[in-house]
CSV table of C-alpha atoms and ligand atoms in Angstrom, one decimal:
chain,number,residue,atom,x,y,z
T,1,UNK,CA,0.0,0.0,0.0
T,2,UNK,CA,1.0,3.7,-0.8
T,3,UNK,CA,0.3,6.7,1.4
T,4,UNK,CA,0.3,9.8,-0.8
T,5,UNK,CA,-2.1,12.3,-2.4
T,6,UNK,CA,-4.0,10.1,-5.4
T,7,UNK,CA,-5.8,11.3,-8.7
T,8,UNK,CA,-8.0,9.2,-10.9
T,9,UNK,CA,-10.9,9.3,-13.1
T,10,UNK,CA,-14.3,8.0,-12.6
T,11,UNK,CA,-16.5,6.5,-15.6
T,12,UNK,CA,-17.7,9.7,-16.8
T,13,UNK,CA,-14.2,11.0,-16.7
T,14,UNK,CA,-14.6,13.3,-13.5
T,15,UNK,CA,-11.2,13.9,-12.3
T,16,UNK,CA,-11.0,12.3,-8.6
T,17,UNK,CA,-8.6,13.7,-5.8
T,18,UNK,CA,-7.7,12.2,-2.5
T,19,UNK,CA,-5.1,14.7,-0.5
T,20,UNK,CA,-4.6,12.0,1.9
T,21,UNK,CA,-5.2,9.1,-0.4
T,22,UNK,CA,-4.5,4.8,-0.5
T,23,UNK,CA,-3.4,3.2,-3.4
T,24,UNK,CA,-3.5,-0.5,-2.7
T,25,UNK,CA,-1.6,-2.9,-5.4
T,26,UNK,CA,-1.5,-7.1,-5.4
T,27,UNK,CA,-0.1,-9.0,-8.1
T,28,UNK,CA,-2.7,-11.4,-10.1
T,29,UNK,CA,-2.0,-14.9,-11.2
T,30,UNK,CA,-0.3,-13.5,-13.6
T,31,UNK,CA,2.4,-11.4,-12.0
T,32,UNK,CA,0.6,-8.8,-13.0
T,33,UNK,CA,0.2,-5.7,-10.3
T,34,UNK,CA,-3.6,-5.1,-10.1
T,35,UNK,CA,-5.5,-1.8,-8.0
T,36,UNK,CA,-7.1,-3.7,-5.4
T,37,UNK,CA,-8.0,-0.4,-3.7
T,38,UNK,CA,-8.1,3.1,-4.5
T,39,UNK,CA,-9.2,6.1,-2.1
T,40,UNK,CA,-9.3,8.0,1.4
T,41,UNK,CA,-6.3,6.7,3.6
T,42,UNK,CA,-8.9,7.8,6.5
T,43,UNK,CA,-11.6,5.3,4.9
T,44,UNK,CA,-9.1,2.6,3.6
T,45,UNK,CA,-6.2,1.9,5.7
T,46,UNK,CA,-8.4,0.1,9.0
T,47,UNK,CA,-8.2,-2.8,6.3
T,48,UNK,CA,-4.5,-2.7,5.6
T,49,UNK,CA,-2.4,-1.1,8.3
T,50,UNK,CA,-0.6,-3.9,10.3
T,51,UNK,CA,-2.0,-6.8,8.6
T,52,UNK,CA,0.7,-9.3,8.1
T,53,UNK,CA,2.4,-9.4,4.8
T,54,UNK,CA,1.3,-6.0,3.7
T,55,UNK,CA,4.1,-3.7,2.6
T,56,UNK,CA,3.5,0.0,3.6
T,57,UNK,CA,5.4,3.2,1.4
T,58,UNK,CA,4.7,6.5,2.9
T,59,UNK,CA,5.4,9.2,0.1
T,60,UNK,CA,4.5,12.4,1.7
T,61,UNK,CA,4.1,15.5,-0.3
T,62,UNK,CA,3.8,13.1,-3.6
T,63,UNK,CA,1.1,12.9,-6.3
T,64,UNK,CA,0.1,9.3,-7.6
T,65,UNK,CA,-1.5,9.6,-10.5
T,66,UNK,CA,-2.1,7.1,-13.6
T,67,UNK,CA,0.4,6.2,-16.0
T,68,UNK,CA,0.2,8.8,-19.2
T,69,UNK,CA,-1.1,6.8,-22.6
T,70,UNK,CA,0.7,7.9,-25.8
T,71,UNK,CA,-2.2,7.5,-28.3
T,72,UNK,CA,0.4,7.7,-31.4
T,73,UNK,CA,4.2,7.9,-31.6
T,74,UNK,CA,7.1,7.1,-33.9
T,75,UNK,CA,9.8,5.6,-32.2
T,76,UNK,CA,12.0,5.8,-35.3
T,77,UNK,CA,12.2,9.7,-35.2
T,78,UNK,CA,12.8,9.9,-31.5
T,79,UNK,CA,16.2,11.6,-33.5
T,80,UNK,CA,14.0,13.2,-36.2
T,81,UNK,CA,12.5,16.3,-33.2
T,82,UNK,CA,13.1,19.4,-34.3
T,83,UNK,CA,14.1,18.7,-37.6
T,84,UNK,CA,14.2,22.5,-39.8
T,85,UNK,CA,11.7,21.4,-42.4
T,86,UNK,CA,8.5,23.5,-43.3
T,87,UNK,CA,5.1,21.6,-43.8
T,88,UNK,CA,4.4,18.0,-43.9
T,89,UNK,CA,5.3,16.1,-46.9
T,90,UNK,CA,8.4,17.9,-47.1
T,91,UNK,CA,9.6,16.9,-43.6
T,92,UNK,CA,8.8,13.5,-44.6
T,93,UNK,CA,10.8,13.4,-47.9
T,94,UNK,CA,13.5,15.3,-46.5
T,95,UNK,CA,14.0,14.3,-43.2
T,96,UNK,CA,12.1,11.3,-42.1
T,97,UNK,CA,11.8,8.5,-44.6
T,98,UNK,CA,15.7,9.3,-45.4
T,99,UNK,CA,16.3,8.7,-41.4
T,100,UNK,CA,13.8,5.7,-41.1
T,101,UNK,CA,15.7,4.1,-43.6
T,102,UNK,CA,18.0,2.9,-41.1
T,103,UNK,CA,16.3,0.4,-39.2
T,104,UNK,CA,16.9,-2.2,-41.5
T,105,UNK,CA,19.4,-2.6,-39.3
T,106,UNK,CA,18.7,-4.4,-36.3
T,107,UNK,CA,21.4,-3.3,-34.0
T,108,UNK,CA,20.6,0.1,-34.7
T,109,UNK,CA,16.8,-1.0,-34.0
T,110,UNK,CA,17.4,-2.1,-30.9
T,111,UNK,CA,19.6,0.9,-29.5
T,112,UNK,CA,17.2,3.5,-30.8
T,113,UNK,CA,14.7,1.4,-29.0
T,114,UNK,CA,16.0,1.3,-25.8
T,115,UNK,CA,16.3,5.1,-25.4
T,116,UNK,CA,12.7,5.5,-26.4
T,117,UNK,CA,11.3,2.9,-23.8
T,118,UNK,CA,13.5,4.9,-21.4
T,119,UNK,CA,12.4,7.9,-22.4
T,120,UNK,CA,8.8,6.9,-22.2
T,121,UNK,CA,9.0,5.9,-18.8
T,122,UNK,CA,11.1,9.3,-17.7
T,123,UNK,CA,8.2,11.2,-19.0
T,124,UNK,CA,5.8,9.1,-17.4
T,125,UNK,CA,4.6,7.5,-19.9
T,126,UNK,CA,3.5,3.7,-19.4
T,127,UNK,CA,1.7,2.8,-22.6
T,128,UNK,CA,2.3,3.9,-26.6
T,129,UNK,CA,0.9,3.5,-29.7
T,130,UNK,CA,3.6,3.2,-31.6
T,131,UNK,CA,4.8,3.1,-35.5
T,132,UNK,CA,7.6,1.4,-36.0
T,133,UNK,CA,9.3,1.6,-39.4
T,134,UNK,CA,8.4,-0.4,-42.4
T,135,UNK,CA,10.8,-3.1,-41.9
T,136,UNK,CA,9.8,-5.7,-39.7
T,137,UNK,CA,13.2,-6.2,-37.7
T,138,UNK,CA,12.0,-3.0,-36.2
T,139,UNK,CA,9.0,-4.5,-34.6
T,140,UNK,CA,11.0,-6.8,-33.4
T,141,UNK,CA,13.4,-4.1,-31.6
T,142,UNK,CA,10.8,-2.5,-30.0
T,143,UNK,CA,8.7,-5.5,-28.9
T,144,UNK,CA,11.7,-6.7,-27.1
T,145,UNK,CA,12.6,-3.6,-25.5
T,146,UNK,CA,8.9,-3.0,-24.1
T,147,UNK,CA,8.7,-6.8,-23.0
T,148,UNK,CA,11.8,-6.6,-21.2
T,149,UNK,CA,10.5,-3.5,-18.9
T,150,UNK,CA,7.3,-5.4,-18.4
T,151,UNK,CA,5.0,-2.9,-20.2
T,152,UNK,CA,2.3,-2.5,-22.3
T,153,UNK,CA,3.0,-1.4,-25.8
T,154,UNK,CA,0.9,-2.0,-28.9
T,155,UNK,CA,3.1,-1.2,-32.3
T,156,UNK,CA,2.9,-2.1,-36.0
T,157,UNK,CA,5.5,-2.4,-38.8
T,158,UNK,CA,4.3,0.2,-41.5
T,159,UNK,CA,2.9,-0.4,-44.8
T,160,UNK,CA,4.2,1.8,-47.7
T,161,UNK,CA,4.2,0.0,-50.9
T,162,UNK,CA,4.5,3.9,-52.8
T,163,UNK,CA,4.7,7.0,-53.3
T,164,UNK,CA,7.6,6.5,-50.6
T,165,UNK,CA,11.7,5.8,-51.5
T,166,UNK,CA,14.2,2.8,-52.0
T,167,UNK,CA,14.9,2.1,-47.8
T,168,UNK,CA,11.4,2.4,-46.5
T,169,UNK,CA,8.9,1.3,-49.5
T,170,UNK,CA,7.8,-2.0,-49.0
T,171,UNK,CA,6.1,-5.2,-51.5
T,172,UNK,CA,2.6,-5.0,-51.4
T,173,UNK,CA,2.1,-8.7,-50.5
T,174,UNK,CA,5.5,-9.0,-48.6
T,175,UNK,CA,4.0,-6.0,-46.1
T,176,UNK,CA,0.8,-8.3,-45.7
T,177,UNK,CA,3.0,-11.1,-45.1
T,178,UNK,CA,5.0,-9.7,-43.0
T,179,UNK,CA,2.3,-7.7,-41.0
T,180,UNK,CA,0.6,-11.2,-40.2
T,181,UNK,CA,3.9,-13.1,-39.2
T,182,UNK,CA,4.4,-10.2,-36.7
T,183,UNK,CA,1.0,-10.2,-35.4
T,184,UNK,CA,1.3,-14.6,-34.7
T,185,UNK,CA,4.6,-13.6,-33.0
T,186,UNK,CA,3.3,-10.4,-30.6
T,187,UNK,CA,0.0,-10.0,-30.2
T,188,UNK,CA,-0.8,-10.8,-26.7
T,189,UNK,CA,2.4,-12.0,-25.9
T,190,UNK,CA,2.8,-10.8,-22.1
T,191,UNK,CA,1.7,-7.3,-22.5
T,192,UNK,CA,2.4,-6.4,-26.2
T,193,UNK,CA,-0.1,-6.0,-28.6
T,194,UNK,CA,0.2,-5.3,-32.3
T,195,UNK,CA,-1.1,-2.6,-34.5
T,196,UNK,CA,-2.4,-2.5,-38.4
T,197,UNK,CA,-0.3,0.2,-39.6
T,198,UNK,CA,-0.6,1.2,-43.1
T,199,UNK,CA,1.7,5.0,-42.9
T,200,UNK,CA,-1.2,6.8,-44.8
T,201,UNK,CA,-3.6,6.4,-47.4
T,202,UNK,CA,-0.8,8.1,-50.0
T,203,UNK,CA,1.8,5.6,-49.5
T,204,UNK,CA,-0.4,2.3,-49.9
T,205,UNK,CA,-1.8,1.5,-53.0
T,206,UNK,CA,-5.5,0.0,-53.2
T,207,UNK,CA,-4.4,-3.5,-53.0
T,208,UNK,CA,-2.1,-3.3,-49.9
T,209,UNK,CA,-5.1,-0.9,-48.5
T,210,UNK,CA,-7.6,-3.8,-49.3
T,211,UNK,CA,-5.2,-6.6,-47.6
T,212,UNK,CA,-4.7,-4.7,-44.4
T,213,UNK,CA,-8.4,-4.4,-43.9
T,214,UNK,CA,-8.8,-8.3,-44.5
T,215,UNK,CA,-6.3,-8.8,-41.5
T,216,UNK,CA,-8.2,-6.0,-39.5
T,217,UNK,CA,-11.6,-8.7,-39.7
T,218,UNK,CA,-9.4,-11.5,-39.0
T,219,UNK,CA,-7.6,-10.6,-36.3
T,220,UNK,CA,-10.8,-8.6,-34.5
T,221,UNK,CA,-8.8,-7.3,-31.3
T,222,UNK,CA,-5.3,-6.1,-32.7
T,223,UNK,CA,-5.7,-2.7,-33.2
T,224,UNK,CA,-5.2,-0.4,-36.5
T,225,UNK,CA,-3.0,3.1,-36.7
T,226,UNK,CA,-2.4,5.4,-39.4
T,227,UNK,CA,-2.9,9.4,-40.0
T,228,UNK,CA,-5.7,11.6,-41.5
T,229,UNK,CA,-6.3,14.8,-42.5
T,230,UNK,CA,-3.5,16.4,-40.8
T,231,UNK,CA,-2.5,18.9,-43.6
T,232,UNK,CA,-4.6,20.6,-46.3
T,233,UNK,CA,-1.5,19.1,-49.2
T,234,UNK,CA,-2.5,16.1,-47.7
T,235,UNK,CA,-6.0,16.1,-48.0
T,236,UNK,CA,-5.8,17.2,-51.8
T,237,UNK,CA,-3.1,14.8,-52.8
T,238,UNK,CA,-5.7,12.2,-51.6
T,239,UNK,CA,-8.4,13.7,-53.2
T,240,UNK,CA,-6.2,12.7,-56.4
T,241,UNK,CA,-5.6,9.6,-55.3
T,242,UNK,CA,-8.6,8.0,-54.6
T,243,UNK,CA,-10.8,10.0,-56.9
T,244,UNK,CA,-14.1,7.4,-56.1
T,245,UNK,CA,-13.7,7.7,-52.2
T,246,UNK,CA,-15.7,10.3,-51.0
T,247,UNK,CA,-13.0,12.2,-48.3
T,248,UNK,CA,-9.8,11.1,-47.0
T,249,UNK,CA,-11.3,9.5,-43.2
T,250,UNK,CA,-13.9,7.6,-46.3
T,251,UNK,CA,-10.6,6.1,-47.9
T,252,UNK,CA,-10.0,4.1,-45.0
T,253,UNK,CA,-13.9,3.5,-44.4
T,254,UNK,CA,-14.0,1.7,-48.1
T,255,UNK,CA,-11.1,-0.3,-47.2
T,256,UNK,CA,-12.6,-1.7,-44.1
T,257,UNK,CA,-9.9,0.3,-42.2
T,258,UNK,CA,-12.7,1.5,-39.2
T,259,UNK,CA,-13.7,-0.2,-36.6
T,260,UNK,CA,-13.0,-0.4,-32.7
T,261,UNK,CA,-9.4,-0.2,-31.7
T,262,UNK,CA,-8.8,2.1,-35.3
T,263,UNK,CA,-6.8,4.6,-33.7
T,264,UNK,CA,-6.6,7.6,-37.0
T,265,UNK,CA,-3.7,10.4,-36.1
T,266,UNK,CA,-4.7,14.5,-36.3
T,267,UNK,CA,-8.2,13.9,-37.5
T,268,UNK,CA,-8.2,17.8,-38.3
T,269,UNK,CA,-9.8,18.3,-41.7
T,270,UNK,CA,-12.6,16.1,-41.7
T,271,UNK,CA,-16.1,17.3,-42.3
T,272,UNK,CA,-19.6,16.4,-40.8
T,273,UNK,CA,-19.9,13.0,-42.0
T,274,UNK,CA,-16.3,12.0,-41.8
T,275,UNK,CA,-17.1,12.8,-37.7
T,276,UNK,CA,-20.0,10.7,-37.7
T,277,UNK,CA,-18.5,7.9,-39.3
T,278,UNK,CA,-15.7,8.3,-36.7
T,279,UNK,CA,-18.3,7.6,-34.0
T,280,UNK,CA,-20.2,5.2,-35.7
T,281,UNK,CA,-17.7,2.8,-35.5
T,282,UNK,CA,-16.1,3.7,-32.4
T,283,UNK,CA,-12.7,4.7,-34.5
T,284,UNK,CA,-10.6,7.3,-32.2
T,285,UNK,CA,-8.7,10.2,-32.9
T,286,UNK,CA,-4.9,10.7,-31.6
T,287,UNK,CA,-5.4,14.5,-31.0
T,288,UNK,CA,-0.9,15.4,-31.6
T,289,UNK,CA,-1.1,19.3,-30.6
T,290,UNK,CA,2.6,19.8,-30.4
T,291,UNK,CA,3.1,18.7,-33.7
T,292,UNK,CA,0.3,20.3,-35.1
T,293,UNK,CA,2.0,23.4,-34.1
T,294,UNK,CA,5.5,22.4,-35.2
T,295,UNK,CA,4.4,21.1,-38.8
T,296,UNK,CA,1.2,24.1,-39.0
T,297,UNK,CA,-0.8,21.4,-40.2
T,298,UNK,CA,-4.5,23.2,-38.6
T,299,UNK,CA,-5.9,22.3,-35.1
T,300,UNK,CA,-8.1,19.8,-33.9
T,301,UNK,CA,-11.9,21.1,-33.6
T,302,UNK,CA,-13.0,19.9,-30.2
T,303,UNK,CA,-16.6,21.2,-30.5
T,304,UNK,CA,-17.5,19.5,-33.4
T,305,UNK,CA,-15.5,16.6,-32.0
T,306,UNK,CA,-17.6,16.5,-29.1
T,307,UNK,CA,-21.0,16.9,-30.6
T,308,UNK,CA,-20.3,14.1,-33.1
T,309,UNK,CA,-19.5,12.2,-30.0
T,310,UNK,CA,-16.0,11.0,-31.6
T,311,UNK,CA,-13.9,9.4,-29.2
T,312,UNK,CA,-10.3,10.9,-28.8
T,313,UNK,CA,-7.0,11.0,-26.6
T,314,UNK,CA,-3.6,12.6,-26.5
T,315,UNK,CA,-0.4,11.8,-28.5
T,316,UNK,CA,2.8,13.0,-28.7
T,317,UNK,CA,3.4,12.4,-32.3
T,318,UNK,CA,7.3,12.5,-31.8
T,319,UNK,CA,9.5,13.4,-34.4
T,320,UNK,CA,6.6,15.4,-35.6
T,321,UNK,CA,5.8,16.4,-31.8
T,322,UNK,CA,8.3,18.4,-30.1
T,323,UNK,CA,8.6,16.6,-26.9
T,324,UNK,CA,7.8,13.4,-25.1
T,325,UNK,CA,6.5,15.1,-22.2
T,326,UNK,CA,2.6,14.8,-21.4
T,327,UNK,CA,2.5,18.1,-19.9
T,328,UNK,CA,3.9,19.5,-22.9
T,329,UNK,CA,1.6,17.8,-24.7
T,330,UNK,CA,-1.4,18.8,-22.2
T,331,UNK,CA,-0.1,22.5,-22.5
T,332,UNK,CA,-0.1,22.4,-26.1
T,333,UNK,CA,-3.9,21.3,-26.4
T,334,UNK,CA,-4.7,23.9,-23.8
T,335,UNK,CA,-3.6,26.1,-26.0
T,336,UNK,CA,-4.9,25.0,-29.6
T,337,UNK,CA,-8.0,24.0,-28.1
T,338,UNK,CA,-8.9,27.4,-27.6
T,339,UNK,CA,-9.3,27.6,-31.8
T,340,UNK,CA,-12.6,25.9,-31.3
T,341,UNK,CA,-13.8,26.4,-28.1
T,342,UNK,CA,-12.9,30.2,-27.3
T,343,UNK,CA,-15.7,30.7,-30.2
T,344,UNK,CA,-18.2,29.5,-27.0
T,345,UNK,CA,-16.0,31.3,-24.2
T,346,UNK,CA,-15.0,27.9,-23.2
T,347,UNK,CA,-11.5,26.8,-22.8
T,348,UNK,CA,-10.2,23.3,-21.9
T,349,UNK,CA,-10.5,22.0,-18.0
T,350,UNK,CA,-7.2,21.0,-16.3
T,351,UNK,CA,-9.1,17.2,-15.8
T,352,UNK,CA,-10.0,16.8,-18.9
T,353,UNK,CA,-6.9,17.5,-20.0
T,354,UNK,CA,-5.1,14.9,-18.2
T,355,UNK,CA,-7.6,12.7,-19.0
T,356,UNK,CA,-7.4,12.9,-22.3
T,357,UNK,CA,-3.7,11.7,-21.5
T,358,UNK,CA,-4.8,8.7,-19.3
T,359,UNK,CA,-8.1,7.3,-18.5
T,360,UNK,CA,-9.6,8.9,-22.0
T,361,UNK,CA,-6.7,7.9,-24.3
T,362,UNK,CA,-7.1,4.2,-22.7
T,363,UNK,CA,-11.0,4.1,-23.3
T,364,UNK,CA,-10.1,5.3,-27.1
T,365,UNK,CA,-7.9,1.9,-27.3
T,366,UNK,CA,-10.6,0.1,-26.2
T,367,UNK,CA,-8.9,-0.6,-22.9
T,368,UNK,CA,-11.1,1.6,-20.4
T,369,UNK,CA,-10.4,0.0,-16.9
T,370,UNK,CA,-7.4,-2.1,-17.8
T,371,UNK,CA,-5.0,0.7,-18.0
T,372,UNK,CA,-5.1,4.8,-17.6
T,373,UNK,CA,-6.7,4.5,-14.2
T,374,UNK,CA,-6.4,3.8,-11.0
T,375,UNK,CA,-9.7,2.4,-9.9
T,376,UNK,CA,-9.8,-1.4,-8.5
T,377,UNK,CA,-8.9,-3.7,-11.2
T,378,UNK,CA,-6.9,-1.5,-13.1
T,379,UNK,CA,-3.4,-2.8,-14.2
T,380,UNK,CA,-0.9,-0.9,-11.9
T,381,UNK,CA,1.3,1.3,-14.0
T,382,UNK,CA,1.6,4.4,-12.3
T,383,UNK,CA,3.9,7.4,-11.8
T,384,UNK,CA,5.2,9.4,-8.6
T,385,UNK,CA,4.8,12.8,-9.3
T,386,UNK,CA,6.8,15.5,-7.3
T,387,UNK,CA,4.9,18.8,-7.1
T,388,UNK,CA,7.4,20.7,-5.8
T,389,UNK,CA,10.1,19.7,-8.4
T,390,UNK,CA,10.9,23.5,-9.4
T,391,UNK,CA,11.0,26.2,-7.2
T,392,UNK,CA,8.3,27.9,-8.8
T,393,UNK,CA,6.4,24.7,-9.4
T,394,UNK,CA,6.7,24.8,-5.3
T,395,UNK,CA,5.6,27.8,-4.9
T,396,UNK,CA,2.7,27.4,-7.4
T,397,UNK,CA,1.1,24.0,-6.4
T,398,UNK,CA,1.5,25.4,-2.9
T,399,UNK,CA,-0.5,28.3,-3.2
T,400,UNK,CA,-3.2,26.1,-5.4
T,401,UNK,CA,-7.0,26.3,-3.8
T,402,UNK,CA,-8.3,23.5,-5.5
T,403,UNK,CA,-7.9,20.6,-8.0
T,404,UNK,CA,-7.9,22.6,-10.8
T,405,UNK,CA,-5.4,25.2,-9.8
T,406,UNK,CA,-3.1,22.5,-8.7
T,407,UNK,CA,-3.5,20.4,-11.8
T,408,UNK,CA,-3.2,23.3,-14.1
T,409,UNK,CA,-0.2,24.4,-12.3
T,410,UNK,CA,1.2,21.6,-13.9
T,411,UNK,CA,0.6,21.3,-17.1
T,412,UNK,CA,1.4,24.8,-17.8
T,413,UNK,CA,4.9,24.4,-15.9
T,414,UNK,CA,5.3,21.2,-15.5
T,415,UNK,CA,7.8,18.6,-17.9
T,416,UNK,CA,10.0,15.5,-17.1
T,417,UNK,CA,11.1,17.1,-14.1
T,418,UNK,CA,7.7,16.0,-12.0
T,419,UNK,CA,8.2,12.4,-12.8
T,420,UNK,CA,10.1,11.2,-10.4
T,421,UNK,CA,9.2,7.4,-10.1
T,422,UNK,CA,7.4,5.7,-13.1
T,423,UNK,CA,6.5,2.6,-11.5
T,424,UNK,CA,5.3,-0.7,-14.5
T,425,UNK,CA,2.6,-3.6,-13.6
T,426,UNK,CA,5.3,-6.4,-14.7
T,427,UNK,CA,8.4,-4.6,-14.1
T,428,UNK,CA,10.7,-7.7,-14.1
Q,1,LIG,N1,1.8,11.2,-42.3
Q,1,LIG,C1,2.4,10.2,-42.8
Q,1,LIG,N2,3.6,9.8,-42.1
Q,1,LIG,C2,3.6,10.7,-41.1
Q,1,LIG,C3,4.6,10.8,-40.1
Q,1,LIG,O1,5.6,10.1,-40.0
Q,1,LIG,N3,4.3,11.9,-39.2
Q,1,LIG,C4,3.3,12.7,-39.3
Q,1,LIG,N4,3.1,13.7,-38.4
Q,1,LIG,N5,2.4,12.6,-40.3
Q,1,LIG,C5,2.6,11.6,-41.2
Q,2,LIG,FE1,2.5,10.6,-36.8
């Protein structure tokens, strides 16, 4: 059991505080560390204190709060941030698919790998959903390097059989192949799962398009990952592309590409329908606000979001994203959220912000209660978070009134500095 301040979510995403709170952890017959009790320490501990065999940590003047969920990430441009290129599909020619390029090479996989696991759970970060690179020794890097620190991580080797270079384009039926040798080898494997991840409608051609959606209705609960309608080139080079689809988010829809578990990056320039359809088969969209802002590729429209009833969560999109921080990303949605929802005087709340980041994003990968929370049940992947990291962090969550003020204290100031223990279900 843990002594500390707490934060959770409850179903309707409410944001939940406990200043004086009890987290309660027991492995399952798995090994797995499950919530067995979340709450008051004044309600809670009567059934804990000095029984035998229960282990007691006092972290006074902590936070615990759920692991953050990365809804989409590259781990092969954790070395492409802040690369000087303007717009979209020049960053990818230029700097990105050039870079990618290089994990052919497993060694270099693996190493690239290992930092990004690392640097996941220095941020705080206890689940991705991560592309990998089209060649399928890089699933295999990054598989091994989640398994080995016991957490959950659902990636995909990417399908790009054109419109893409020598180094990164794959064979149309070698990509399927591969894509299904990968999914016998992962899926489910301890924690891993795998991910459907054809790059974007412009680099597959109809017939690898119409492959990956046949493995998407065999295998029912791997999940599926690509980008739409991030950038306005984008949307018109697709437009050309697939002249018979009726919009870009439709591509995918025609290709049997939605359904639950379809996670679909930006999500930005879709219309009406496109939102519906979104909804109507329970895809999700991987709001990336950093990298909306680094690439000006538009904003995501929360109000319409919203009244379509779309489901959604927060993503770093790194290389594209500018940081693998989830307050950076939380800031950066604060901020660009305000495109849509200043136009009703509203502006995003501090919970629903760091829901988006946790119990939201896990409800968008179709694993509400399993991870993103900390209610009974819930695998235990959680992170230690030191309020008074900075001095004026101190000085600022000190002074904070309420939940709001002390949440918002951190997501406006707050990076990897507040993490200081990110503590994995299966650590081994
Ligand atoms: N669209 C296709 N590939 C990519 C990528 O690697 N990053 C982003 N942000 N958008 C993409
Ligand atoms: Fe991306």
């Amino acid at each position: 059991i843990y002594r500390s301040a707490l934060l959770r979510f409850a179903d309707d995403g409410q944001a939940v505080y406990d200043s004086d709170g009890l987290l309660a952890v027991a492995p399952d017959a798995q090994g797995v560390q499950r919530v067995v009790a979340a709450g008051s320490w004044q309600a809670l501990a009567p059934q804990y204190i000095d029984r035998e065999g229960v282990q007691r940590i006092d972290l006074p003047g902590r936070l615990l709060a759920p692991g953050f969920v990365d809804l989409h990430i590259h781990y092969p441009q954790t070395d492409v941030i802040g690369a000087p290129a303007s717009g979209l599909l020049p960053w990818l020619e230029n700097y990105t698919f050039p870079h990618e390029s290089r994990f052919a090479d497993r060694a270099y996989a693996d190493g690239v790998a290992d930092f990004f696991m690392d640097e996941l759970l220095r941020n705080g970060v206890t689940t991705a959903l991560a592309f990998a690179t089209s060649h399928p020794t890089s699933v295999d890097a990054i598989m091994t390097a989640a398994r080995q620190r016991g957490m959950r991580m659902i990636a995909g080797k990417v399908l790009q059989d054109r419109n893409s270079p020598d180094g990164v384009r794959d064979d149309t039926e070698q990509g399927l192949i591969d894509t299904e040798t990968l999914i016998q080898r992962w899926h489910g494997v301890d924690r891993l799962g795998y991910a459907i991840t054809p790059r974007f409608a412009p680099t597959s051609t109809d017939a690898q398009l119409r492959g990956a959606g046949e493995l998407a209705a065999r295998y029912g609960d791997v999940w599926i990952q690509s980008h739409v309608a991030e950038n306005l080139d984008e949307v018109a080079w697709v437009k050309q592309l697939f002249p018979e689809s009726r919009s870009y988010l439709a591509v995918y829809d025609d290709f049997g590409l939605m359904r639950e578990r379809a996670v679909y990056a930006h999500s930005i320039w879709l219309d009406e329908t496109d939102r519906k359809l979104m909804h109507d088969t329970r895809s999700a969209a991987a709001i990336s606000p950093t990298s909306n802002q680094f690439l000006a590729s538009g904003y995501f429209d929360y109000i319409k979001a919203d009244e379509a009833g779309m489901l959604y969560g927060l993503a770093s999109d790194v290389g594209g994203g500018m940081s693998f921080s989830p307050f950076r990303t939380m800031q950066a949605a604060y901020v660009v959220g305000r495109e849509s929802l200043a136009k009703q005087g509203l502006s995003l709340a501090p919970g629903h912000l760091w829901w988006q980041h946790t119990a939201g994003a896990a409800r968008a990968l179709g694993l509400q209660g399993v991870i993103g929370n900390l209610q009974p049940g819930c695998e235990a992947d959680f992170v230690v978070i030191n309020p008074g990291c900075t001095p004026l962090l101190a000085r600022k969550t000190g002074e904070a009134r309420n939940l709001d003020e002390l949440l918002f204290a951190m997501i406006i100031l707050g990076d990897d500095r507040l993490i200081e223990q990110t503590i994995v279900s299966q650590a081994k």
